[in-house]
Each structure stands twice: as C-alpha cells, then as structure tokens.
mmCIF file of C-alpha atoms and ligand atoms in Angstrom:
data_model
loop_
_atom_site.group_PDB
_atom_site.id
_atom_site.type_symbol
_atom_site.label_atom_id
_atom_site.label_comp_id
_atom_site.label_asym_id
_atom_site.label_seq_id
_atom_site.Cartn_x
_atom_site.Cartn_y
_atom_site.Cartn_z
ATOM 1 C CA MET V 1 -0.237 -0.015 0.018
ATOM 2 C CA THR V 2 1.488 3.321 -0.896
ATOM 3 C CA GLU V 3 2.000 6.202 1.509
ATOM 4 C CA GLN V 4 -0.116 8.332 -0.627
ATOM 5 C CA ILE V 5 -3.201 5.972 -0.158
ATOM 6 C CA ILE V 6 -2.522 5.769 3.508
ATOM 7 C CA GLN V 7 -2.430 9.588 3.758
ATOM 8 C CA GLN V 8 -5.706 9.868 1.727
ATOM 9 C CA ALA V 9 -7.254 7.322 4.017
ATOM 10 C CA ALA V 10 -6.254 9.285 7.142
ATOM 11 C CA GLN V 11 -7.433 12.486 5.545
ATOM 12 C CA ALA V 12 -10.916 10.732 4.751
ATOM 13 C CA LEU V 13 -11.117 9.887 8.665
ATOM 14 C CA ARG V 14 -10.359 13.480 9.479
ATOM 15 C CA ALA V 15 -13.180 14.499 7.032
ATOM 16 C CA GLY V 16 -15.710 12.239 8.854
ATOM 17 C CA LYS V 17 -15.732 9.605 6.307
ATOM 18 C CA LEU V 18 -15.824 5.929 6.686
ATOM 19 C CA VAL V 19 -12.678 3.803 5.753
ATOM 20 C CA ALA V 20 -12.617 -0.003 5.980
ATOM 21 C CA PHE V 21 -9.243 -1.374 6.668
ATOM 22 C CA PRO V 22 -7.562 -4.745 7.216
ATOM 23 C CA THR V 23 -6.645 -6.042 10.707
ATOM 24 C CA GLU V 24 -5.086 -9.256 11.548
ATOM 25 C CA THR V 25 -8.502 -10.651 12.778
ATOM 26 C CA VAL V 26 -11.010 -9.324 10.227
ATOM 27 C CA TYR V 27 -11.686 -6.377 8.343
ATOM 28 C CA GLY V 28 -12.799 -3.037 10.323
ATOM 29 C CA LEU V 29 -15.206 -0.328 9.364
ATOM 30 C CA GLY V 30 -13.452 2.831 10.832
ATOM 31 C CA ALA V 31 -14.442 6.451 11.673
ATOM 32 C CA ASP V 32 -12.906 9.009 13.832
ATOM 33 C CA ALA V 33 -13.777 8.061 17.323
ATOM 34 C CA THR V 34 -14.200 11.715 18.381
ATOM 35 C CA ASN V 35 -16.530 12.734 15.624
ATOM 36 C CA PRO V 36 -20.069 11.709 16.730
ATOM 37 C CA GLU V 37 -21.621 12.107 13.173
ATOM 38 C CA ALA V 38 -18.939 9.919 11.507
ATOM 39 C CA VAL V 39 -19.505 7.155 14.270
ATOM 40 C CA ARG V 40 -23.250 7.290 13.754
ATOM 41 C CA GLN V 41 -22.593 6.567 10.048
ATOM 42 C CA ILE V 42 -21.009 3.360 10.992
ATOM 43 C CA PHE V 43 -24.207 2.287 12.856
ATOM 44 C CA VAL V 44 -26.384 3.314 9.632
ATOM 45 C CA ALA V 45 -23.925 1.443 7.264
ATOM 46 C CA LYS V 46 -24.103 -1.663 9.359
ATOM 47 C CA LYS V 47 -27.663 -1.242 10.285
ATOM 48 C CA ARG V 48 -26.295 -1.960 13.726
ATOM 49 C CA PRO V 49 -28.326 -1.123 17.036
ATOM 50 C CA TYR V 50 -26.900 1.840 18.939
ATOM 51 C CA ASP V 51 -26.606 0.028 22.236
ATOM 52 C CA HIS V 52 -23.769 -2.196 20.717
ATOM 53 C CA PRO V 53 -20.628 -0.440 21.658
ATOM 54 C CA LEU V 54 -17.599 -0.105 19.429
ATOM 55 C CA ILE V 55 -13.836 -0.938 19.753
ATOM 56 C CA VAL V 56 -11.527 1.994 19.645
ATOM 57 C CA HIS V 57 -8.349 1.253 17.871
ATOM 58 C CA LEU V 58 -5.054 2.809 18.454
ATOM 59 C CA ALA V 59 -1.402 2.973 17.047
ATOM 60 C CA ASN V 60 0.447 2.764 20.277
ATOM 61 C CA ILE V 61 0.285 2.066 24.000
ATOM 62 C CA HIS V 62 0.860 5.671 25.088
ATOM 63 C CA GLN V 63 -2.677 6.434 23.713
ATOM 64 C CA VAL V 64 -4.382 4.145 26.127
ATOM 65 C CA HIS V 65 -4.431 6.861 28.879
ATOM 66 C CA ASP V 66 -6.162 9.212 26.339
ATOM 67 C CA TRP V 67 -9.171 6.979 26.393
ATOM 68 C CA ALA V 68 -8.977 4.902 29.678
ATOM 69 C CA LEU V 69 -9.040 5.701 33.297
ATOM 70 C CA LYS V 70 -7.654 3.586 36.143
ATOM 71 C CA VAL V 71 -5.668 1.175 33.850
ATOM 72 C CA SER V 72 -4.609 -1.560 36.242
ATOM 73 C CA GLU V 73 -1.270 -3.147 36.324
ATOM 74 C CA ALA V 74 -2.792 -6.309 35.049
ATOM 75 C CA ALA V 75 -4.323 -4.571 31.952
ATOM 76 C CA MET V 76 -0.793 -3.204 31.109
ATOM 77 C CA LEU V 77 0.780 -6.563 31.479
ATOM 78 C CA LEU V 78 -1.738 -7.822 28.936
ATOM 79 C CA ALA V 79 -1.282 -4.893 26.694
ATOM 80 C CA ASP V 80 2.512 -5.309 26.894
ATOM 81 C CA LYS V 81 2.351 -9.111 26.140
ATOM 82 C CA PHE V 82 -0.402 -9.154 23.422
ATOM 83 C CA TRP V 83 -0.320 -5.635 21.650
ATOM 84 C CA PRO V 84 -0.153 -4.986 19.068
ATOM 85 C CA GLY V 85 -2.408 -8.213 18.336
ATOM 86 C CA PRO V 86 -5.835 -9.833 18.575
ATOM 87 C CA LEU V 87 -6.658 -8.800 22.003
ATOM 88 C CA THR V 88 -9.289 -6.135 23.124
ATOM 89 C CA LEU V 89 -9.140 -4.612 26.675
ATOM 90 C CA VAL V 90 -12.401 -3.261 28.229
ATOM 91 C CA LEU V 91 -11.294 -0.524 30.730
ATOM 92 C CA ALA V 92 -13.035 2.546 32.526
ATOM 93 C CA LYS V 93 -13.488 5.196 29.974
ATOM 94 C CA GLN V 94 -12.294 8.739 30.093
ATOM 95 C CA PRO V 95 -15.245 11.190 30.660
ATOM 96 C CA HIS V 96 -14.665 12.839 27.148
ATOM 97 C CA VAL V 97 -15.352 9.340 25.269
ATOM 98 C CA LEU V 98 -18.738 9.782 23.373
ATOM 99 C CA ASP V 99 -21.696 7.757 24.180
ATOM 100 C CA ILE V 100 -22.315 6.754 20.793
ATOM 101 C CA VAL V 101 -18.898 4.758 21.060
ATOM 102 C CA THR V 102 -19.484 3.071 24.394
ATOM 103 C CA GLY V 103 -23.161 2.606 24.062
ATOM 104 C CA GLY V 104 -23.591 4.901 26.994
ATOM 105 C CA GLN V 105 -21.471 2.527 29.200
ATOM 106 C CA ALA V 106 -18.849 3.611 31.667
ATOM 107 C CA SER V 107 -16.268 1.412 29.908
ATOM 108 C CA ILE V 108 -14.456 1.520 26.597
ATOM 109 C CA ALA V 109 -12.956 -1.506 24.483
ATOM 110 C CA LEU V 110 -9.382 -0.781 23.249
ATOM 111 C CA ARG V 111 -7.193 -2.543 20.725
ATOM 112 C CA ILE V 112 -3.959 -2.019 18.988
ATOM 113 C CA PRO V 113 -4.008 -4.169 16.054
ATOM 114 C CA ARG V 114 -0.706 -5.474 14.374
ATOM 115 C CA HIS V 115 -1.740 -5.664 10.535
ATOM 116 C CA LEU V 116 0.927 -3.338 8.885
ATOM 117 C CA ILE V 117 -1.839 -1.407 6.930
ATOM 118 C CA ALA V 118 -4.053 -1.051 10.042
ATOM 119 C CA GLN V 119 -0.740 0.205 11.919
ATOM 120 C CA GLN V 120 0.071 2.728 9.045
ATOM 121 C CA LEU V 121 -3.355 4.061 9.047
ATOM 122 C CA LEU V 122 -3.544 4.630 12.804
ATOM 123 C CA GLN V 123 -0.269 6.129 12.907
ATOM 124 C CA ALA V 124 -1.039 8.513 9.938
ATOM 125 C CA PHE V 125 -4.376 9.296 11.497
ATOM 126 C CA GLY V 126 -2.954 9.973 14.905
ATOM 127 C CA GLY V 127 -6.228 9.346 16.945
ATOM 128 C CA GLY V 128 -8.508 6.707 17.886
ATOM 129 C CA VAL V 129 -10.382 5.057 15.185
ATOM 130 C CA ALA V 130 -13.866 3.342 16.235
ATOM 131 C CA ALA V 131 -14.219 0.272 14.006
ATOM 132 C CA PRO V 132 -16.644 -2.770 14.392
ATOM 133 C CA SER V 133 -16.192 -5.625 11.833
ATOM 134 C CA ALA V 134 -17.146 -4.487 8.378
ATOM 135 C CA ASN V 135 -20.240 -6.394 7.770
ATOM 136 C CA LYS V 136 -23.932 -5.802 8.109
ATOM 137 C CA PHE V 137 -25.482 -6.397 11.505
ATOM 138 C CA THR V 138 -25.584 -10.307 12.268
ATOM 139 C CA HIS V 139 -23.588 -11.238 9.225
ATOM 140 C CA ILE V 140 -20.308 -13.015 9.171
ATOM 141 C CA SER V 141 -17.251 -10.735 9.449
ATOM 142 C CA PRO V 142 -15.256 -9.998 6.321
ATOM 143 C CA THR V 143 -11.739 -11.391 5.980
ATOM 144 C CA THR V 144 -11.017 -10.085 2.572
ATOM 145 C CA ALA V 145 -11.381 -6.715 0.867
ATOM 146 C CA SER V 146 -13.923 -8.189 -1.692
ATOM 147 C CA ALA V 147 -16.201 -9.418 1.187
ATOM 148 C CA VAL V 148 -16.146 -5.979 2.591
ATOM 149 C CA GLN V 149 -17.141 -4.494 -0.842
ATOM 150 C CA GLU V 150 -19.900 -7.312 -0.943
ATOM 151 C CA GLU V 151 -21.314 -6.261 2.687
ATOM 152 C CA LEU V 152 -20.884 -2.451 2.476
ATOM 153 C CA GLY V 153 -19.608 -1.502 -0.758
ATOM 154 C CA ASP V 154 -21.749 1.634 -1.481
ATOM 155 C CA LYS V 155 -21.601 2.661 2.132
ATOM 156 C CA VAL V 156 -18.014 2.949 2.561
ATOM 157 C CA ASP V 157 -15.834 5.923 1.473
ATOM 158 C CA MET V 158 -12.483 3.806 1.048
ATOM 159 C CA ILE V 159 -11.674 0.202 1.338
ATOM 160 C CA LEU V 160 -8.034 -0.540 2.023
ATOM 161 C CA ASP V 161 -7.111 -3.859 0.505
ATOM 162 C CA GLY V 162 -4.778 -5.845 2.694
ATOM 163 C CA GLY V 163 -5.368 -9.287 1.393
ATOM 164 C CA ASP V 164 -6.858 -11.878 3.545
ATOM 165 C CA CYS V 165 -6.618 -11.607 7.322
ATOM 166 C CA GLU V 166 -4.033 -13.798 9.137
ATOM 167 C CA VAL V 167 -6.067 -14.837 12.222
ATOM 168 C CA GLY V 168 -9.661 -14.770 10.529
ATOM 169 C CA LEU V 169 -11.738 -14.517 13.846
ATOM 170 C CA GLU V 170 -12.503 -11.503 15.864
ATOM 171 C CA SER V 171 -10.199 -10.615 18.788
ATOM 172 C CA THR V 172 -10.516 -11.917 22.138
ATOM 173 C CA ILE V 173 -12.296 -9.257 24.382
ATOM 174 C CA ILE V 174 -11.399 -9.203 28.101
ATOM 175 C CA ASP V 175 -13.111 -7.075 30.801
ATOM 176 C CA MET V 176 -10.376 -5.445 32.844
ATOM 177 C CA THR V 177 -12.612 -3.128 34.797
ATOM 178 C CA SER V 178 -12.507 -5.127 38.025
ATOM 179 C CA ASP V 179 -10.227 -7.331 39.801
ATOM 180 C CA HIS V 180 -11.587 -10.332 38.211
ATOM 181 C CA PRO V 181 -10.757 -10.329 34.630
ATOM 182 C CA CYS V 182 -13.502 -11.892 32.568
ATOM 183 C CA ILE V 183 -13.491 -12.849 28.954
ATOM 184 C CA LEU V 184 -16.443 -11.441 27.158
ATOM 185 C CA ARG V 185 -15.731 -12.886 23.694
ATOM 186 C CA PRO V 186 -13.255 -15.738 23.222
ATOM 187 C CA GLY V 187 -10.780 -15.237 20.577
ATOM 188 C CA MET V 188 -7.318 -16.966 19.079
ATOM 189 C CA ILE V 189 -5.829 -15.392 22.366
ATOM 190 C CA THR V 190 -7.039 -18.167 24.805
ATOM 191 C CA ALA V 191 -8.097 -17.863 28.470
ATOM 192 C CA GLU V 192 -5.156 -20.001 29.263
ATOM 193 C CA SER V 193 -2.632 -17.983 27.658
ATOM 194 C CA ILE V 194 -3.950 -14.715 29.520
ATOM 195 C CA ALA V 195 -4.190 -16.690 32.867
ATOM 196 C CA GLU V 196 -0.491 -17.537 32.333
ATOM 197 C CA VAL V 197 0.510 -13.747 32.098
ATOM 198 C CA LEU V 198 -1.561 -12.629 34.951
ATOM 199 C CA GLY V 199 -0.896 -15.566 37.165
ATOM 200 C CA THR V 200 -4.571 -15.919 37.942
ATOM 201 C CA THR V 201 -7.536 -17.846 36.683
ATOM 202 C CA ILE V 202 -9.729 -16.075 34.197
ATOM 203 C CA SER V 203 -13.465 -16.376 33.898
ATOM 204 C CA ILE V 204 -15.559 -16.608 30.854
ATOM 205 C CA ALA V 205 -18.601 -14.493 30.702
ATOM 206 C CA ASN V 206 -21.824 -16.410 31.030
ATOM 207 C CA HIS V 207 -23.897 -14.038 28.702
ATOM 208 C CA GLU V 208 -27.258 -14.989 30.099
ATOM 209 C CA LYS V 209 -26.104 -13.572 33.516
ATOM 210 C CA HIS V 210 -23.499 -11.050 32.525
ATOM 211 C CA THR V 211 -24.733 -7.296 32.906
ATOM 212 C CA GLN V 212 -22.068 -5.860 30.527
ATOM 213 C CA ARG V 213 -23.611 -5.368 26.998
ATOM 214 C CA ALA V 214 -20.976 -7.406 25.363
ATOM 215 C CA PRO V 215 -19.917 -8.892 22.247
ATOM 216 C CA GLY V 216 -21.901 -10.867 19.791
ATOM 217 C CA MET V 217 -24.496 -11.862 22.356
ATOM 218 C CA HIS V 218 -27.168 -11.338 19.821
ATOM 219 C CA HIS V 219 -28.236 -14.841 18.975
ATOM 220 C CA LEU V 220 -27.920 -14.538 15.182
ATOM 221 C CA HIS V 221 -24.489 -13.091 15.259
ATOM 222 C CA TYR V 222 -22.028 -14.483 12.868
ATOM 223 C CA ALA V 223 -24.725 -16.263 11.008
ATOM 224 C CA PRO V 224 -24.827 -17.372 7.193
ATOM 225 C CA THR V 225 -28.030 -16.930 5.620
ATOM 226 C CA THR V 226 -28.118 -20.657 4.678
ATOM 227 C CA ALA V 227 -29.526 -23.024 7.525
ATOM 228 C CA THR V 228 -26.364 -23.979 9.267
ATOM 229 C CA THR V 229 -26.083 -26.713 11.963
ATOM 230 C CA VAL V 230 -23.072 -28.172 13.823
ATOM 231 C CA ILE V 231 -23.345 -31.977 14.397
ATOM 232 C CA PRO V 232 -20.808 -34.505 16.218
ATOM 233 C CA THR V 233 -18.487 -36.543 14.054
ATOM 234 C CA GLU V 234 -20.421 -39.690 14.927
ATOM 235 C CA ALA V 235 -23.810 -38.233 13.672
ATOM 236 C CA ILE V 236 -22.292 -37.613 10.233
ATOM 237 C CA LEU V 237 -22.359 -41.296 9.521
ATOM 238 C CA THR V 238 -25.955 -41.468 10.588
ATOM 239 C CA LEU V 239 -26.888 -38.481 8.539
ATOM 240 C CA PHE V 240 -25.091 -40.250 5.356
ATOM 241 C CA ALA V 241 -27.429 -43.370 6.049
ATOM 242 C CA THR V 242 -30.660 -41.238 6.250
ATOM 243 C CA LEU V 243 -29.624 -39.269 3.052
ATOM 244 C CA THR V 244 -29.069 -42.126 0.642
ATOM 245 C CA SER V 245 -32.230 -41.866 -1.111
ATOM 246 C CA GLU V 246 -32.567 -38.173 -0.941
ATOM 247 C CA THR V 247 -31.384 -35.459 -3.270
ATOM 248 C CA HIS V 248 -30.641 -32.572 -1.095
ATOM 249 C CA ARG V 249 -27.672 -30.418 -1.947
ATOM 250 C CA ILE V 250 -25.841 -30.249 1.247
ATOM 251 C CA ALA V 251 -22.449 -28.710 1.996
ATOM 252 C CA LEU V 252 -20.580 -30.868 4.907
ATOM 253 C CA VAL V 253 -17.668 -28.878 6.418
ATOM 254 C CA THR V 254 -15.454 -31.333 8.152
ATOM 255 C CA TYR V 255 -11.777 -31.805 9.463
ATOM 256 C CA THR V 256 -11.891 -35.565 9.982
ATOM 257 C CA PRO V 257 -10.917 -37.097 6.516
ATOM 258 C CA PHE V 258 -13.789 -39.312 5.443
ATOM 259 C CA THR V 259 -12.939 -41.984 2.895
ATOM 260 C CA MET V 260 -16.264 -43.691 2.247
ATOM 261 C CA PRO V 261 -18.300 -42.787 -0.740
ATOM 262 C CA LEU V 262 -20.531 -39.723 -0.165
ATOM 263 C CA PRO V 263 -24.179 -39.810 -0.579
ATOM 264 C CA LYS V 264 -25.523 -37.939 -3.784
ATOM 265 C CA GLY V 265 -26.139 -34.244 -3.169
ATOM 266 C CA ILE V 266 -23.488 -34.019 -0.322
ATOM 267 C CA HIS V 267 -20.588 -31.706 -1.155
ATOM 268 C CA LEU V 268 -17.591 -32.111 1.272
ATOM 269 C CA ILE V 269 -15.398 -29.166 2.312
ATOM 270 C CA SER V 270 -12.262 -30.469 4.072
ATOM 271 C CA MET V 271 -10.859 -28.003 6.641
ATOM 272 C CA PRO V 272 -7.472 -27.853 8.122
ATOM 273 C CA ARG V 273 -6.840 -30.066 11.142
ATOM 274 C CA ASP V 274 -5.225 -27.418 13.326
ATOM 275 C CA ALA V 275 -7.152 -24.733 15.110
ATOM 276 C CA LYS V 276 -4.996 -21.792 13.712
ATOM 277 C CA HIS V 277 -5.461 -22.795 10.054
ATOM 278 C CA TYR V 278 -9.218 -23.715 10.660
ATOM 279 C CA ALA V 279 -9.843 -20.249 12.132
ATOM 280 C CA HIS V 280 -7.979 -18.542 9.295
ATOM 281 C CA ASP V 281 -10.306 -20.406 6.801
ATOM 282 C CA LEU V 282 -13.509 -20.588 8.570
ATOM 283 C CA TYR V 283 -15.490 -17.258 7.779
ATOM 284 C CA HIS V 284 -14.128 -17.356 4.087
ATOM 285 C CA THR V 285 -15.511 -20.943 3.863
ATOM 286 C CA LEU V 286 -18.961 -20.148 5.200
ATOM 287 C CA ARG V 287 -19.165 -16.925 3.098
ATOM 288 C CA THR V 288 -18.341 -18.899 -0.108
ATOM 289 C CA LEU V 289 -20.651 -21.691 0.711
ATOM 290 C CA ASP V 290 -23.518 -19.138 1.583
ATOM 291 C CA HIS V 291 -23.409 -18.020 -2.198
ATOM 292 C CA GLU V 292 -23.768 -21.568 -3.647
ATOM 293 C CA GLY V 293 -27.333 -22.261 -2.962
ATOM 294 C CA TYR V 294 -27.088 -25.211 -0.541
ATOM 295 C CA ALA V 295 -30.205 -26.429 1.264
ATOM 296 C CA ALA V 296 -27.946 -26.706 4.451
ATOM 297 C CA ILE V 297 -24.569 -26.275 5.576
ATOM 298 C CA ILE V 298 -23.483 -28.957 8.041
ATOM 299 C CA VAL V 299 -20.513 -28.457 10.145
ATOM 300 C CA GLU V 300 -18.561 -31.144 11.996
ATOM 301 C CA ALA V 301 -18.214 -30.173 15.629
ATOM 302 C CA VAL V 302 -14.613 -29.233 16.455
ATOM 303 C CA PRO V 303 -12.577 -30.621 19.318
ATOM 304 C CA LYS V 304 -13.004 -29.466 22.914
ATOM 305 C CA GLU V 305 -9.490 -28.430 23.427
ATOM 306 C CA ALA V 306 -8.880 -24.686 24.708
ATOM 307 C CA GLU V 307 -7.373 -23.578 21.351
ATOM 308 C CA TRP V 308 -10.599 -24.281 19.564
ATOM 309 C CA GLU V 309 -12.870 -22.347 21.919
ATOM 310 C CA ALA V 310 -13.145 -19.339 19.735
ATOM 311 C CA ILE V 311 -14.057 -21.429 16.671
ATOM 312 C CA ARG V 312 -16.675 -23.292 18.922
ATOM 313 C CA ASP V 313 -18.142 -20.085 19.944
ATOM 314 C CA ARG V 314 -18.551 -18.903 16.466
ATOM 315 C CA LEU V 315 -19.887 -22.087 15.171
ATOM 316 C CA ALA V 316 -22.429 -22.100 17.903
ATOM 317 C CA LYS V 317 -23.542 -18.680 16.767
ATOM 318 C CA ALA V 318 -23.621 -19.691 13.225
ATOM 319 C CA SER V 319 -26.091 -22.550 13.956
ATOM 320 C CA THR V 320 -28.872 -21.148 15.673
ATOM 321 C CA ASN V 321 -31.609 -22.892 14.063
ATOM 322 C CA LYS V 322 -31.441 -26.572 14.819
ATOM 323 C CA GLU V 323 -34.845 -27.596 13.186
ATOM 324 C CA ARG V 324 -33.618 -26.473 9.797
ATOM 325 C CA LEU V 325 -30.864 -29.090 9.581
ATOM 326 C CA ILE V 326 -32.514 -30.800 6.708
ATOM 327 C CA PRO V 327 -35.231 -28.740 4.772
HETATM 328 O O1 LIG O 401 -11.086 -8.347 16.117
HETATM 329 C C1 LIG O 401 -11.935 -7.347 16.184
HETATM 330 O O2 LIG O 401 -12.294 -7.270 17.270
HETATM 331 C C2 LIG O 401 -12.630 -6.651 15.135
HETATM 332 C C3 LIG O 401 -11.691 -5.806 14.354
HETATM 333 C C4 LIG O 401 -12.125 -4.976 13.376
HETATM 334 O O3 LIG O 401 -10.854 -4.916 15.454
HETATM 335 N N1 LIG O 401 -13.746 -5.669 15.611
HETATM 336 C C5 LIG O 401 -14.944 -6.426 16.120
HETATM 337 O O4 LIG O 401 -15.618 -5.379 16.502
HETATM 338 O O5 LIG O 401 -15.180 -7.536 16.089
HETATM 339 P P1 LIG O 401 -17.343 -5.654 16.669
HETATM 340 O O6 LIG O 401 -17.826 -4.242 16.896
HETATM 341 O O7 LIG O 401 -17.840 -6.372 15.333
HETATM 342 O O8 LIG O 401 -17.508 -6.293 17.817
HETATM 343 C C6 LIG O 401 -16.887 -5.769 19.048
HETATM 344 C C7 LIG O 401 -17.794 -6.079 20.249
HETATM 345 C C8 LIG O 401 -19.123 -5.851 20.180
HETATM 346 O O9 LIG O 401 -20.045 -6.861 20.113
HETATM 347 C C9 LIG O 401 -19.386 -5.006 21.414
HETATM 348 O O10 LIG O 401 -20.506 -5.647 22.156
HETATM 349 C C10 LIG O 401 -18.152 -5.432 22.255
HETATM 350 O O11 LIG O 401 -17.255 -5.497 21.277
HETATM 351 N N2 LIG O 401 -17.943 -4.137 23.251
HETATM 352 C C11 LIG O 401 -17.460 -2.844 22.574
HETATM 353 N N3 LIG O 401 -17.220 -2.044 23.732
HETATM 354 C C12 LIG O 401 -17.426 -2.741 24.882
HETATM 355 C C13 LIG O 401 -17.588 -2.509 26.259
HETATM 356 N N4 LIG O 401 -17.312 -1.131 26.458
HETATM 357 N N5 LIG O 401 -17.948 -3.357 27.079
HETATM 358 C C14 LIG O 401 -18.237 -4.477 26.565
HETATM 359 N N6 LIG O 401 -18.195 -5.124 25.442
HETATM 360 C C15 LIG O 401 -17.697 -4.028 24.376
HETATM 361 MG MG1 LIG O 402 -18.889 -7.746 14.425
#
C-alpha cells in the first residue's frame, strides 16, 4: 500500500468519512472516534443497534490513557504481552469518550492491531479509530477486501485492501474493569494464555447472566443465511445413512478425513486439522458456501481443546436454528 493511499485514508477519517481497513483478525469499518456524526454513520451503514458499543483502535500503547482511566497493572501486563495483536481490553473510560462509541456504558473497549496497514493508517491518523467488523449487523465478519465490498460496498468511502486476514476470527475481548478479569468474547488468544501472563484464573462470561452489554451476544451473530448446523463426528455417518435416497444439496464442512463414498448431493469441504488454520479459513468458507445455494450447511463439531474455543463459539452462533438441519 503506498504512503499516498494511507495519507488519503487518514484524511478521509479526518473529514468524517468511513474507511474500511484490514486488521489481523477481520476487516474493520473505521471512523474518527471523536466525531459523533462519523461514528453514527457506522451504525447506519451496518444497520447496527446503537446499544452495541464499538472498539476504539489505537496505534500505540501511550494513547491508552487518552481513552481509559484507572488502567490496572494487570491490564498493562496484557497490553505489553499481546499488543499489537488480536486482544481487546475493556477498561473504565475517560469522561470525554462519546456515548455513541460506548453505548452509554462507563467502559471502553481498546485494541492495538498488528496488521501493517492498520498500523500505518492509525499512525497517519494519529487518533482513535472506532471500528466494528465491516459487515452488516448479524452477518459473518469479512476477512477479505472483496467480502467488505460485498457487505458494505456502497456505504464506505474507501476500502484498503490488505489481502486476507491472518487470524480470521474477531479479537478476544477481556473485561479488565474489575479485579476479576473476565473474557467477554473468546478469540485465538485463549483464556489459558491470558491466565499464564496474569498468574490468576480467568473467568469466561456467561452471557445469560453477565450485565455488560458485550460482544456478539445477539443470537444471530455471525450467521450465514443458509441454514447451518453443527453435528458431532459420529452423527455424520448416521446422516449419510438417512440421506441415501434423498437429493438434497448439502455442504458438509469437516476436518476429519472421510474415505467412504458420499451420498448424492453432499459436497464435502475439508478444513485444516489445526485450530489456527481452521480459524483462518472458517469465515471465508462459510461466506463462499452461503453463495452456492445449498439447502443446508452442516459443520462437524470441532475438538474440545482450549485452542478451539473461539471456533466453537462462532460455530455455535452460526448454527442457531437446529430444526432447519434438513429442509
Ligand atoms: O477483531 C476485532 O475485534 C474486530 C476488528 C475490526 O478489530 N472488531 C470487532 O468489532 O469485532 P465488533 O464491533 O464487530 O465487535 C466488538 C464487540 C461488540 O460486539 C461489543 O458488544 C463489544 O465488542 N464491546 C465494545 N465495547 C464494549 C464495552 N465497553 N464493554 C463490553 N463490550 C464491548
Ligand atoms: Mg462484528
């Protein structure tokens, strides 16, 4: 990306425009976090309810105190260890932070991304950039510039193309506003790796109970429009048996290699067998399948280990309507 394009994008942000940019997790839809009208345009473009707060993206750690109050030692430890990177810290906000950014809450979510283009843009702009994932509300987050174009093309003033996103799932969000850190949204930085840095146990929010208006709680978040269901590995064979005389066109997303012949109408998508590469491919795969007119997308349940936690979370959100397994 040329310096000229970065400067043009920073200028667009200063002028109150929306700029979509790559991060290592997913593409973000950015606006100047101090400009209420620009931030409002994010909600309009995404058709996102105003009570869903935004993450403010920063270029460097010194800017944290411009946005947050009472940043604990534990929060700074995490910032030192994981920033720039796919971690978002929820901290007490400075009084000047706009209500439209925080959804009227007393806290603010901050992240320093490590993608080179995000870094260049944030440095050139100099201030905080409010940026949700660059998709319509409830849709899957975009991991390529063309997915952003497809989601929000006519609503965005500029899209910076940084290729496909390295991580592929949204950042881990951790609430650091109390002495008991709590993960609000799992990501590829796991609770275990955070606990290791802090030397304490970390809780994971139970969203039924948790009072914070936190991430992706909406039951239709991250969902393809095609009926999508997650089933255990063993159930796949049963499914094959029940489908032999049927002619449904079904996409089956697995990571276990199946060697037996597939029933008619089943299209097999083999995913990587390790969590990192699976996460990288997941949204792109679901987005592609969603265009191909399948009657259903069936996804093999992923392993129970901690490194798969964020993937399990997103798959559970993608499959909300169990009755629609087979139309
Ligand atoms: O990886 C990511 O985090 C991407 C990239 C672009 O940085 N961003 C992203 O933003 O996923 P978004 O808006 O799609 O998801 C952010 C989530 C929201 O669902 C919101 O509920 C939560 O962060 N959030 C924001 N501010 C919060 C706060 N003060 N307290 C609790 N949750 C907050
Ligand atoms: Mg989002």
